[in-house]
XYZ file of C-alpha atoms in Angstrom:
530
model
C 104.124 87.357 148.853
C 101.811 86.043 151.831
C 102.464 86.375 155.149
C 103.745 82.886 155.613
C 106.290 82.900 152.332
C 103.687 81.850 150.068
C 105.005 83.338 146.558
C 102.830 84.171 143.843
C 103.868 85.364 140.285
C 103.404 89.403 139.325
C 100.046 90.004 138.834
C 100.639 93.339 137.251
C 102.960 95.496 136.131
C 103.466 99.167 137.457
C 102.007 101.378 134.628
C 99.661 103.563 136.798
C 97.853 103.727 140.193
C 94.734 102.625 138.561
C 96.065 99.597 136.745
C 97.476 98.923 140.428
C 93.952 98.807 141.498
C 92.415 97.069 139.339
C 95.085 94.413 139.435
C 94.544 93.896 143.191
C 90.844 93.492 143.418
C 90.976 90.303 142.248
C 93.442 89.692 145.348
C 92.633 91.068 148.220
C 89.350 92.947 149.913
C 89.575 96.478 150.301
C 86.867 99.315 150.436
C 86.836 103.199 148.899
C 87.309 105.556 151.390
C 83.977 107.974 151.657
C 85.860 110.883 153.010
C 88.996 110.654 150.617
C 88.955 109.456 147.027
C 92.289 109.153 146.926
C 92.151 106.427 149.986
C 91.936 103.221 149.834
C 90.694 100.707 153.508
C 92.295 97.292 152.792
C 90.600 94.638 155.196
C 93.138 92.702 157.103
C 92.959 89.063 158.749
C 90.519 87.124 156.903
C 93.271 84.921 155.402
C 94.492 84.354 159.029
C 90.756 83.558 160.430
C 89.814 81.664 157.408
C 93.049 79.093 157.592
C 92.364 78.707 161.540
C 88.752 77.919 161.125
C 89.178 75.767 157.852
C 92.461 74.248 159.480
C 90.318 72.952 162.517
C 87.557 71.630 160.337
C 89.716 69.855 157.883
C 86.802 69.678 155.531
C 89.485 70.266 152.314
C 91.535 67.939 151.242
C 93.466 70.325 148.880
C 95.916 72.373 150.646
C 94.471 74.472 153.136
C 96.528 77.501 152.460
C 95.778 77.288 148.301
C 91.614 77.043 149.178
C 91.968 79.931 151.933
C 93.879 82.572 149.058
C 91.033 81.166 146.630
C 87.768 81.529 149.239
C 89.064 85.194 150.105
C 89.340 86.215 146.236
C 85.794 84.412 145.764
C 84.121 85.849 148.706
C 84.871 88.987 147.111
C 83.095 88.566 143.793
C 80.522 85.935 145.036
C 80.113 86.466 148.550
C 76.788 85.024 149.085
C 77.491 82.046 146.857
C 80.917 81.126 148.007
C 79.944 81.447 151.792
C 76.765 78.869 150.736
C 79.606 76.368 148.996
C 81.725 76.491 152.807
C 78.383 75.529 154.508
C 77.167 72.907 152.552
C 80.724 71.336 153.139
C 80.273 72.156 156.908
C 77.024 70.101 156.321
C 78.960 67.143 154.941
C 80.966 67.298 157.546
C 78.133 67.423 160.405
C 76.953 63.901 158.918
C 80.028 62.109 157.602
C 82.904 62.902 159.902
C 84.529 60.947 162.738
C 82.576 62.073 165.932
C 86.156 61.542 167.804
C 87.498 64.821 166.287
C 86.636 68.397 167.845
C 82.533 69.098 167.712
C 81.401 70.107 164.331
C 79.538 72.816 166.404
C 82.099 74.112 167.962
C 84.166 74.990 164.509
C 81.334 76.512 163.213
C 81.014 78.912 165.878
C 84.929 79.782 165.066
C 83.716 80.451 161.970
C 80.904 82.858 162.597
C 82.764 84.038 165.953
C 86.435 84.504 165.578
C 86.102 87.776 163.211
C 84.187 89.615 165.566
C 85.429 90.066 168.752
C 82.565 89.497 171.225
C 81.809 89.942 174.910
C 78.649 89.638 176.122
C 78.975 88.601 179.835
C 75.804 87.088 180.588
C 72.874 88.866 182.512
C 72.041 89.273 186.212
C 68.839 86.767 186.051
C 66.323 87.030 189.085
C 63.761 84.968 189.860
C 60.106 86.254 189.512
C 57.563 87.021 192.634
C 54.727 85.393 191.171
C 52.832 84.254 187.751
C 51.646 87.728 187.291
C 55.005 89.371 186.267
C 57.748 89.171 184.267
C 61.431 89.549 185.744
C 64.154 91.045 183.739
C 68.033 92.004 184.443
C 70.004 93.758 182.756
C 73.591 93.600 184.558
C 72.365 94.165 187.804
C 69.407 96.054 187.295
C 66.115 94.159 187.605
C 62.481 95.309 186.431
C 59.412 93.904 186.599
C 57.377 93.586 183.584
C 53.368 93.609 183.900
C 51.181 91.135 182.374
C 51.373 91.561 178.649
C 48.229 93.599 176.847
C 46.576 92.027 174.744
C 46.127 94.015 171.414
C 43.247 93.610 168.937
C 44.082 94.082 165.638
C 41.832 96.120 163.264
C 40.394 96.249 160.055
C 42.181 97.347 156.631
C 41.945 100.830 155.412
C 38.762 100.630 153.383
C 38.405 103.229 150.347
C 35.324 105.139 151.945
C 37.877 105.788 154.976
C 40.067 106.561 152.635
C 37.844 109.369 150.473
C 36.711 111.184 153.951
C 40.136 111.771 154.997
C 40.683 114.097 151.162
C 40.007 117.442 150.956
C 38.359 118.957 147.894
C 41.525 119.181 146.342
C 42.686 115.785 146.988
C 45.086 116.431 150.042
C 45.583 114.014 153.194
C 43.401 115.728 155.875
C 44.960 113.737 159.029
C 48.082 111.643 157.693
C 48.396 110.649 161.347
C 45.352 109.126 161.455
C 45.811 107.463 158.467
C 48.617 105.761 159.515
C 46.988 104.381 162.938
C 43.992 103.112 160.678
C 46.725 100.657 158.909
C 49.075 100.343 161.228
C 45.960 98.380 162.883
C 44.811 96.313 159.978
C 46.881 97.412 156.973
C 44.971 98.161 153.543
C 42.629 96.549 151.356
C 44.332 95.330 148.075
C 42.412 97.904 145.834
C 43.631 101.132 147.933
C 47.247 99.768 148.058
C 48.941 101.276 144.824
C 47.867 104.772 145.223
C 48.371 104.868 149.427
C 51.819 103.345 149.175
C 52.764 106.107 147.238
C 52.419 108.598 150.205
C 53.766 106.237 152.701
C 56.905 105.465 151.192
C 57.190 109.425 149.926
C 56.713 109.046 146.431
C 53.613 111.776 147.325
C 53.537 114.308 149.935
C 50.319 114.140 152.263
C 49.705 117.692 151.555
C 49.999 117.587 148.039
C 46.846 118.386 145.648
C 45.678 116.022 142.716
C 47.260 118.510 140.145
C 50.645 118.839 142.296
C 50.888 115.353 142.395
C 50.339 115.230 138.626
C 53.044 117.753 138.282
C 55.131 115.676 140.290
C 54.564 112.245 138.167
C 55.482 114.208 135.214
C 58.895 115.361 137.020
C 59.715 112.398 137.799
C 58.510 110.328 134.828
C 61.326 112.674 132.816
C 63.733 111.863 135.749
C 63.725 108.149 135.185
C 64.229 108.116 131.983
C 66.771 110.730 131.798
C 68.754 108.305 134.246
C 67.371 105.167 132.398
C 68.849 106.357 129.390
C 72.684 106.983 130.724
C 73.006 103.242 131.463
C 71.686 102.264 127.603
C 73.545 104.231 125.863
C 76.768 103.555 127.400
C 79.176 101.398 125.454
C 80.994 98.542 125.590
C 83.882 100.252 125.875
C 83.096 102.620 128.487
C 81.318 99.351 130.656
C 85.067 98.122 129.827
C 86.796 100.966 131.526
C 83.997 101.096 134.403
C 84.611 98.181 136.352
C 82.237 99.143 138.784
C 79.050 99.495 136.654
C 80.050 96.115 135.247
C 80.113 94.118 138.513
C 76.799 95.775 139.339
C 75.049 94.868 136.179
C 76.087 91.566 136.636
C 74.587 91.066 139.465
C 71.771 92.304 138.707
C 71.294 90.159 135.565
C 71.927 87.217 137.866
C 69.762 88.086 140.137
C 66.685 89.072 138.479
C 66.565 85.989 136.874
C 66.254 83.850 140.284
C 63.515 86.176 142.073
C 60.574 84.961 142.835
C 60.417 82.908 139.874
C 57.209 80.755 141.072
C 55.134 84.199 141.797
C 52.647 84.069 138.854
C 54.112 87.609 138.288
C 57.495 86.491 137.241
C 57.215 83.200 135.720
C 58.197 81.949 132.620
C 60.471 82.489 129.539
C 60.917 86.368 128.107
C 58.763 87.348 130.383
C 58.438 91.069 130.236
C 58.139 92.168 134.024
C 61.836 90.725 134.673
C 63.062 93.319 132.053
C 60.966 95.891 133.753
C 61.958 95.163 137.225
C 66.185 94.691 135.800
C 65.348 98.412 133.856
C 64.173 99.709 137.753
C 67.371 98.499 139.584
C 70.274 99.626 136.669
C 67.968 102.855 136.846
C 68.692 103.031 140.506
C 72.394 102.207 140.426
C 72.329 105.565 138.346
C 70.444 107.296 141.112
C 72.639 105.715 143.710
C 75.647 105.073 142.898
C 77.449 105.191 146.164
C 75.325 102.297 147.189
C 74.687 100.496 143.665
C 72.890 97.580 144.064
C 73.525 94.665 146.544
C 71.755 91.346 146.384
C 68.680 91.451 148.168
C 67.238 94.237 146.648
C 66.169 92.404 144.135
C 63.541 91.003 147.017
C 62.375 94.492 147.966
C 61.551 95.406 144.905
C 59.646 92.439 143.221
C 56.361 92.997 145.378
C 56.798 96.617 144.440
C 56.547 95.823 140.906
C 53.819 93.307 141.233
C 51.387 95.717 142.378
C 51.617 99.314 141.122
C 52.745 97.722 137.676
C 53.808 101.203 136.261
C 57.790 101.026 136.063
C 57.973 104.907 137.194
C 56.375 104.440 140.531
C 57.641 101.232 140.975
C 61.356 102.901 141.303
C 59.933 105.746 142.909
C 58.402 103.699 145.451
C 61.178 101.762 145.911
C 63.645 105.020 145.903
C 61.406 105.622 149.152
C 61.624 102.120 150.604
C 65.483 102.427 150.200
C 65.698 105.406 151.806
C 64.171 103.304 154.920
C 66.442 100.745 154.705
C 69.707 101.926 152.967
C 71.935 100.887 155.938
C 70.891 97.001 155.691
C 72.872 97.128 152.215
C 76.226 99.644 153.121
C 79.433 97.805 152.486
C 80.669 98.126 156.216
C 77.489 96.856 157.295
C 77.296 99.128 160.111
C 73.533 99.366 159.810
C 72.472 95.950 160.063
C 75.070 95.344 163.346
C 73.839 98.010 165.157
C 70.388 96.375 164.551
C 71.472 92.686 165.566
C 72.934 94.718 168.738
C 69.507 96.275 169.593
C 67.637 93.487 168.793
C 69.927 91.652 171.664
C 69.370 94.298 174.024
C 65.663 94.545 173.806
C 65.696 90.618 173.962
C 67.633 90.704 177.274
C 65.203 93.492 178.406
C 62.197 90.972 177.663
C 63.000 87.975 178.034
C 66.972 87.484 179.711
C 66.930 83.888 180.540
C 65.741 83.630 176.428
C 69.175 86.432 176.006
C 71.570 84.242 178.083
C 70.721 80.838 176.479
C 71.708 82.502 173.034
C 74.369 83.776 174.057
C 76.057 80.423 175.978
C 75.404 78.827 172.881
C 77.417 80.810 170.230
C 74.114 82.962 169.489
C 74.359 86.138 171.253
C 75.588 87.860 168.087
C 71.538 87.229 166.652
C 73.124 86.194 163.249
C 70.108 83.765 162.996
C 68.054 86.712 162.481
C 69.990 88.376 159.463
C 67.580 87.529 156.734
C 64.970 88.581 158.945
C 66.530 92.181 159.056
C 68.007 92.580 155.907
C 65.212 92.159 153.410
C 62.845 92.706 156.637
C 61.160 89.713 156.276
C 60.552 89.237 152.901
C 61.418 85.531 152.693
C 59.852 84.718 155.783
C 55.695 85.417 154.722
C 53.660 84.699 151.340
C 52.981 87.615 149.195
C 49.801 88.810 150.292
C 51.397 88.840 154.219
C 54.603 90.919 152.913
C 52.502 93.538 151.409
C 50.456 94.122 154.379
C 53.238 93.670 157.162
C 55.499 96.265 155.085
C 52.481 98.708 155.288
C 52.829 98.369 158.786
C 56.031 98.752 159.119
C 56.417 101.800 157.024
C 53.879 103.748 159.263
C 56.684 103.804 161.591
C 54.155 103.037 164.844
C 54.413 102.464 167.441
C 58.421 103.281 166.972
C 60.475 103.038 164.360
C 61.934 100.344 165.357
C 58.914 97.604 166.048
C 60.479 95.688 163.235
C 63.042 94.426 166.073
C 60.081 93.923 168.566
C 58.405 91.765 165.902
C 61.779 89.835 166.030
C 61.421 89.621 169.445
C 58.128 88.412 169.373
C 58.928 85.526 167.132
C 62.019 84.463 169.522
C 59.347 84.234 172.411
C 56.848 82.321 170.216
C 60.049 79.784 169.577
C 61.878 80.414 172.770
C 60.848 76.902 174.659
C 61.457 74.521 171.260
C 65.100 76.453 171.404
C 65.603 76.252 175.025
C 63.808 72.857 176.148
C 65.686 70.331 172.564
C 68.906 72.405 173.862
C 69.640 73.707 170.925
C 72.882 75.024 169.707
C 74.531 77.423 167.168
C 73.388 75.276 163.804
C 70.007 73.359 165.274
C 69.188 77.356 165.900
C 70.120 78.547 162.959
C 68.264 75.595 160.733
C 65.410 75.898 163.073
C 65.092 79.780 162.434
C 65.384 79.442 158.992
C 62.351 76.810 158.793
C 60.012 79.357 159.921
C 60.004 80.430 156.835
C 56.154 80.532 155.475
C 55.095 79.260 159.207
C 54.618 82.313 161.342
C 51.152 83.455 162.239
C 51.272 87.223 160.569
C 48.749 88.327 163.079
C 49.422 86.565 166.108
C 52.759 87.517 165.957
C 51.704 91.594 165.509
C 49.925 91.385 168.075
C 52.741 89.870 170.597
C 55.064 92.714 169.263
C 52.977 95.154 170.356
C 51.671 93.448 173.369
C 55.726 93.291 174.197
C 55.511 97.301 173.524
C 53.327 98.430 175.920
C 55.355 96.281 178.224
C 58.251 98.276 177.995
C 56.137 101.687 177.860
C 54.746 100.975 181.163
C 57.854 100.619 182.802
C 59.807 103.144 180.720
C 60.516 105.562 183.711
C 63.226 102.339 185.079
C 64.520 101.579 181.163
C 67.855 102.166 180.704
C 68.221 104.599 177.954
C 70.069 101.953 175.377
C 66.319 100.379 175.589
C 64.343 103.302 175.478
C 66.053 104.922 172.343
C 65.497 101.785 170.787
C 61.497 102.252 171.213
C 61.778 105.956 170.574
C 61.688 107.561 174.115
C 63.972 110.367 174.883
C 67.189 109.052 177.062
C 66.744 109.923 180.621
C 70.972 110.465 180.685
C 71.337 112.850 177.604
C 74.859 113.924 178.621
C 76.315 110.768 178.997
C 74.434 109.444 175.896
C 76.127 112.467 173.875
C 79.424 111.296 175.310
C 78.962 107.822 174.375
C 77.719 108.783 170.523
C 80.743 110.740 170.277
C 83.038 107.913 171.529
C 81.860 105.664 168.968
C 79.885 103.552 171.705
C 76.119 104.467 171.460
C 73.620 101.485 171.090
C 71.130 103.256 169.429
C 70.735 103.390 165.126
C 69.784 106.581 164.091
C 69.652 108.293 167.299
C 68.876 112.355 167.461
C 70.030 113.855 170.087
C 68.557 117.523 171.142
C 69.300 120.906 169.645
C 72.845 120.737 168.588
C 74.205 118.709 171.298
C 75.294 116.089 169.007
C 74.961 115.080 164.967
C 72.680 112.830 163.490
C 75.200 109.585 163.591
C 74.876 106.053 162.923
C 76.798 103.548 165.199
C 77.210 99.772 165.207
C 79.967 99.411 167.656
C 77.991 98.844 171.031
C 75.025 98.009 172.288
C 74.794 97.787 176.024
C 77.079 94.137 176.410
C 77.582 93.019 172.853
C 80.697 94.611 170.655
C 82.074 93.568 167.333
C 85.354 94.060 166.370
C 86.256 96.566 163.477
C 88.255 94.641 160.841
C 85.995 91.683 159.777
C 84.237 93.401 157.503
C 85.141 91.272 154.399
C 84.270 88.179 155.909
C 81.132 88.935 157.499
C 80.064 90.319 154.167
C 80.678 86.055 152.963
C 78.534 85.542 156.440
C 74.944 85.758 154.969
C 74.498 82.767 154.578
C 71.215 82.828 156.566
C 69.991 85.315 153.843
C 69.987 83.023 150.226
């Protein structure tokens, strides 16, 4: 029985707690405990947000109520697909309805806002002294930017660089080095498929020709000894594993819809889909916990398409996971805590840019989801992909540049946004046009340009902006107090010798906090992703 009196037949009948379970997840959403096995985290008021926000659209004409129970037990088997089917009727409804009834806008901010609970007060905006700086504010706190370096980029990391930095034995001589050579101009094609091995830890720097040999072997006889649990289980035990079944479903689904017009991957039978569907039921065996959520698909395809070989393929992408697990955990905790940086080193850069957003139902940064969750994968051609990841995974000039290459692209857009007065869905549309039309280069080179910005300034950051780009908090104490209170804005953050653990936090960042229950239905929010 619903909340309201709704009655429903029995939907199972009390044999065992398991038969309970599996009864209800067609029902309701609700997630495994990681700390007790025996515990299970039932998500709570999407029904009530979903009937609100529907209610106010009127965009079904079956009963509201009826759709709402059947969106809620969709959005938990197909939540990408079911949250595309509400849009494209919010898209009907943005060109068909009668104008007299409440903004079209305005209910679609409900429906990305009202399951988070939000407040962002807006920022203390000053007005600059002259053409040669940037003003910023951040609550009532004001810096002055310098004129933004420009940075040169480089060339690619050529094979004869390449050969002097190996010892006789084949180890990395300077893997520091290395990295600034391609964090400046990436790698030529040809060197790609053996250097990617060592940045995405699939080789260790140090490691001779015959240790890495050694190590292929290993881990050739790994894969397959994890390769072969998945085909030889049974039908029966895929019956009784509910679990594994969902998970190869989706991968079967999905495999078959990535990048289908890449030369690669087109085309009946074609063997490199098996290959890259062997690679990610291979890694639901080595992962488990996280399984496989859509998107992966996307990380792994360019993989695949260069190194060829399906061992190093899922080796390499065992490494690229391990960079970007969070984007893909259940509670999503990992990819808020990233939408809240990205907000705070946008109002550090550019607050007037920060405060438009955020009047117009946009200060959350879901625009930017796709961006972050396959880190830009959909947004740049092939060869771009391959050479911004390799950038990326040198982890300079901070981890985190991926969010100052956001930022960069929001100040190469921020006047079409700001001067059309643009709100929640022209930004979101407009965002998700970009796609194949950002300058790769250009746009590197603004990122970092926006860097050294910050750097030169760093002594007057606040520390929520200057964990973000890797510099020690000046406040460690407080910061310490804040991770342990749940409110830290930084993902990832170490904190010295012992003083706190190694903790991931989405909950705060500065002036933006989400609520805690809305998991389930801002897992049916990625809408910006497909």
């Amino acid at each position: 029985m619903q909340k309201d009196g709704t009655t429903y037949v029995a939907f199972f009948q009390l044999s065992n707690a398991e038969s309970f379970i599996n009864s209800l997840r067609g029902f309701i959403k609700f997630v495994k405990s990681r700390t007790n096995k025996n515990l299970y985290i039932v998500v709570d008021e999407v029904q009530s947000v979903l009937s609100k926000s529907f209610a106010e659209l009127d965009i079904f004409q079956e009963n509201t109520s009826d759709y709402v129970w059947k969106f809620v037990k969709n959005l938990h088997n197909r939540p990408y697909e079911t949250t595309l089917e509400a849009f494209s009727k919010f898209a009907d409804i943005l060109l068909y309805k009668d104008p007299v009834k409440r903004p079209v806008k305005e209910a679609v901010a409900d429906i990305l806002n009202n399951s988070f609970s939000i407040d962002v007060p807006p920022p203390q905006l000053s007005v600059g002294s002259g053409e040669d700086y940037e003003v910023i504010g951040e609550h009532e706190l004001c810096i002055e930017l310098p004129p933004r370096p420009t940075c040169s980029r480089g060339t690619p990391l050529s094979q004869e660089q390449w050969n002097k930095y190996k010892d006789r034995e084949g180890r990395i001589l300077n893997p520091q080095e290395v990295k600034e050579v391609i964090f400046r101009g990436g790698i030529i094609p040809s060197l790609r498929f053996e250097v990617w091995k060592f940045l995405l830890n699939y080789y260790p720097w140090n490691s001779t020709h015959i240790e890495r040999l050694e190590l292929k072997k290993k881990k050739t006889d790994e894969y397959f000894m994890m390769k072969l649990q998945w085909r030889s289980m049974t039908s029966v035990q895929e019956n009784n594993f509910s679990d594994y079944r969902d998970r190869k479903s989706l991968i079967e689904k999905d495999v078959n819809r990535t990048d289908r017009t890449h030369p690669y991957y087109s085309g009946d039978n074609n063997p490199h889909l098996a290959q890259l569907y062997d690679i990610l039921m291979t890694y639901v065996m080595y992962n488990f916990d996280l399984g496989y959520v859509q998107g992966m698909s996307d990380l792994l395809s360019p993989i695949l398409c260069l190194v060829e070989s399906e061992v190093d393929a899922f080796w390499c992408f065992v490494g690229f996971m391990d960079k970007v697990s969070t984007n893909f955990e259940i509670d999503q905790a990992g990819m808020k805590a990233q939408l809240c940086q990205l907000y705070t080193l946008l109002n550090a850069t550019d607050p007037q840019l920060a405060h438009y957003l955020n009047k117009h139902d946009s200060g959350n940064m879901f625009f930017c989801f796709r961006w972050l969750l396959v880190l830009f994968k959909r947004e740049f051609n092939t060869i771009d992909i391959m050479k911004l990841w390799e950038i990326l995974w040198t982890d300079l000039p901070c981890k985190n540049f991926h969010l100052l290459l956001c930022v960069a692209i929001l100040d190469t857009e921020r006047n079409v946004l700001m001067e059309n007065r643009y709100g929640l869905t022209e930004i979101l549309k407009h965002i998700n046009d970009l796609s194949h039309h950002i300058e790769l280069p250009w746009t590197l080179s603004k990122a970092e340009g926006i860097y050294y910005q910050l750097m030169s300034v760093a002594d007057r950051l606040p520390d929520n902006v200057r964990v973000i780009i890797g510099l020690e908090p000046l406040n460690k104490t407080s910061l310490v107090s804040d991770i342990e209170n749940g409110e830290a804005s930084g993902h990832n953050i170490e904190v010295d010798e012992g003083s706190a653990n190694r903790r991931r936090n989405s909950t705060d960042s500065g002036n933006i906090k989400f609520g805690s229950d809305e998991v389930s239905f801002e897992r049916g929010l990625h809408l910006s992703y497909m």
